[in-house]
Amino acid sequence: MFLYDNDDFFHFAPVPRDLFLADAGEGRVSLRLLVYPALVRRLIDIASAPLPAFLPRANAHTTGVSRAFGILRERARLPWHRIVVPRHVTQVYRCSTAQRIEREYADILHRNRLLRRRTREQVSFSTLAYSLERHWHPQDRVQRVWCAGRQVH
């Protein structure tokens, strides 16, 4: 079973199976994850942090990705190049991944839920989900957006 947010598609429009899933052989499926590296947002956040208050700073989405980047480096010990962000709003990941994140990162998710709205203190769930999905299920196919047509494993 998989989860996804249908925000990128018109409601009730058909979504082709091969948009998110690929055959992994032996009756298994592999997810197709369209991503970009979280390091991009991390660097924007770090570069903008010391700026004076009258200059623009990283937005809440960028700081959320940056905070998730730090958590994944520390807790999951993921190398920087394995931490990714979904390229578009529609996301697909396994229910088992979401449930495992709920167990292993419950303290972070609890703090996120208390915020009620997007702030600089939030942690990006989609960054956690896609990076850990890729980590826990290495058979998934990952396509970086700047490498059209090229899959990265």
Coordinates of C-alpha atoms in Angstrom, one line a residue:
M1 CA 0.0 0.0 0.0
F2 CA 1.2 3.5 -0.8
L3 CA 0.3 7.0 0.1
Y4 CA 0.2 10.0 -2.2
D5 CA -1.1 13.5 -2.3
N6 CA -3.2 14.2 -5.4
D7 CA -2.5 17.9 -5.4
D8 CA -0.7 18.0 -8.8
F9 CA -3.6 16.3 -10.7
F10 CA -7.2 17.4 -11.4
H11 CA -9.4 15.6 -9.0
F12 CA -10.9 12.5 -10.4
A13 CA -8.5 12.6 -13.3
P14 CA -6.8 9.3 -14.2
V15 CA -3.2 8.9 -12.9
P16 CA -1.2 6.4 -14.8
R17 CA 0.4 3.7 -12.6
D18 CA 3.8 4.1 -14.2
L19 CA 4.0 7.7 -13.1
F20 CA 4.9 6.6 -9.5
L21 CA 5.6 2.9 -9.7
A22 CA 7.9 0.6 -11.8
D23 CA 8.0 -3.1 -11.9
A24 CA 10.9 -4.5 -9.7
G25 CA 10.4 -8.1 -10.9
E26 CA 9.1 -11.1 -9.0
G27 CA 5.8 -9.3 -8.4
R28 CA 7.4 -6.4 -6.5
V29 CA 7.2 -2.7 -7.2
S30 CA 9.7 0.0 -7.0
L31 CA 8.8 3.7 -6.4
R32 CA 9.7 6.4 -8.9
L33 CA 10.9 9.3 -6.8
L34 CA 11.5 12.6 -8.5
V35 CA 13.8 14.6 -6.3
Y36 CA 16.4 17.3 -5.8
P37 CA 19.2 17.4 -3.2
A38 CA 18.3 18.9 0.2
L39 CA 21.8 20.3 0.4
V40 CA 20.6 23.1 -1.9
R41 CA 18.1 24.3 0.7
R42 CA 20.5 23.7 3.6
L43 CA 23.1 26.0 2.0
I44 CA 20.5 28.7 1.4
D45 CA 19.5 28.5 5.0
I46 CA 23.0 28.6 6.4
A47 CA 24.0 31.5 4.1
S48 CA 21.0 33.6 5.0
A49 CA 21.1 33.0 8.8
P50 CA 23.7 35.6 9.7
L51 CA 22.2 38.3 7.4
P52 CA 20.8 41.5 9.1
A53 CA 17.1 41.5 9.7
F54 CA 16.3 44.0 7.0
L55 CA 17.6 41.5 4.3
P56 CA 15.6 38.6 3.0
R57 CA 16.2 35.3 4.8
A58 CA 15.4 31.7 3.8
N59 CA 11.6 31.0 3.8
A60 CA 9.9 28.5 6.2
H61 CA 10.0 25.7 3.6
T62 CA 13.7 26.1 3.1
T63 CA 14.4 26.2 6.9
G64 CA 12.2 23.1 7.3
V65 CA 14.2 21.2 4.7
S66 CA 17.4 22.4 6.3
R67 CA 16.3 21.2 9.8
A68 CA 15.3 17.8 8.4
F69 CA 18.7 17.7 6.7
G70 CA 20.4 18.1 10.1
I71 CA 18.2 15.5 11.7
L72 CA 18.8 12.9 9.0
R73 CA 22.6 13.5 9.2
E74 CA 22.6 13.1 12.9
R75 CA 20.0 10.4 13.6
A76 CA 20.0 8.3 10.4
R77 CA 23.6 9.0 9.6
L78 CA 22.7 9.6 6.0
P79 CA 25.4 11.1 3.8
W80 CA 24.5 14.6 2.5
H81 CA 24.0 13.3 -1.1
R82 CA 21.4 10.8 0.0
I83 CA 19.1 13.4 1.6
V84 CA 16.5 14.5 -0.9
V85 CA 13.4 16.7 -1.3
P86 CA 10.4 15.7 -3.5
R87 CA 10.3 17.8 -6.7
H88 CA 6.6 18.4 -6.7
V89 CA 3.6 18.4 -4.4
T90 CA 2.4 14.9 -5.3
Q91 CA 4.3 12.5 -3.1
V92 CA 4.3 8.7 -3.0
Y93 CA 5.8 6.6 -0.3
R94 CA 4.9 3.4 1.5
C95 CA 2.5 3.3 4.4
S96 CA 5.2 1.3 6.2
T97 CA 7.6 4.2 5.8
A98 CA 5.2 6.7 7.2
Q99 CA 4.5 4.4 10.1
R100 CA 8.1 3.8 10.8
I101 CA 8.8 7.6 10.7
E102 CA 5.9 8.0 13.2
R103 CA 7.6 5.6 15.6
E104 CA 11.3 6.6 15.2
Y105 CA 10.8 10.3 14.8
A106 CA 7.7 10.7 17.1
D107 CA 9.3 13.5 19.1
I108 CA 10.0 15.6 16.0
L109 CA 6.6 15.0 14.5
H110 CA 4.9 15.9 17.8
R111 CA 6.8 19.3 17.9
N112 CA 5.8 19.9 14.3
R113 CA 2.1 19.2 15.0
L114 CA 2.1 21.7 17.9
L115 CA 3.2 24.5 15.6
R116 CA -0.2 24.7 13.8
R117 CA 1.2 26.6 10.8
R118 CA 4.4 26.7 8.8
T119 CA 7.2 28.4 10.7
R120 CA 11.0 28.4 10.8
E121 CA 10.9 25.9 13.7
Q122 CA 9.2 23.2 11.6
V123 CA 10.9 20.1 10.1
S124 CA 10.0 19.1 6.6
F125 CA 8.1 15.7 6.7
S126 CA 8.5 15.3 3.0
T127 CA 12.3 15.5 3.3
L128 CA 12.2 12.9 6.1
A129 CA 9.8 10.7 4.1
Y130 CA 11.6 10.7 0.7
S131 CA 15.1 10.4 2.2
L132 CA 14.2 7.6 4.5
E133 CA 12.1 5.9 1.8
R134 CA 15.1 5.8 -0.4
H135 CA 17.3 4.7 2.6
W136 CA 15.0 1.9 3.7
H137 CA 14.1 0.7 0.2
P138 CA 17.2 1.0 -2.0
Q139 CA 15.4 -0.7 -4.9
D140 CA 13.4 2.5 -5.5
R141 CA 14.3 4.5 -8.6
V142 CA 15.4 8.0 -7.9
Q143 CA 15.5 10.6 -10.6
R144 CA 17.1 13.9 -9.9
V145 CA 15.4 16.8 -11.7
W146 CA 18.6 18.3 -13.2
C147 CA 19.4 14.8 -14.7
A148 CA 16.3 14.3 -16.8
G149 CA 15.9 10.7 -17.8
R150 CA 18.8 9.5 -15.6
Q151 CA 18.2 7.4 -12.5
V152 CA 20.3 7.7 -9.5
H153 CA 20.5 4.7 -7.0

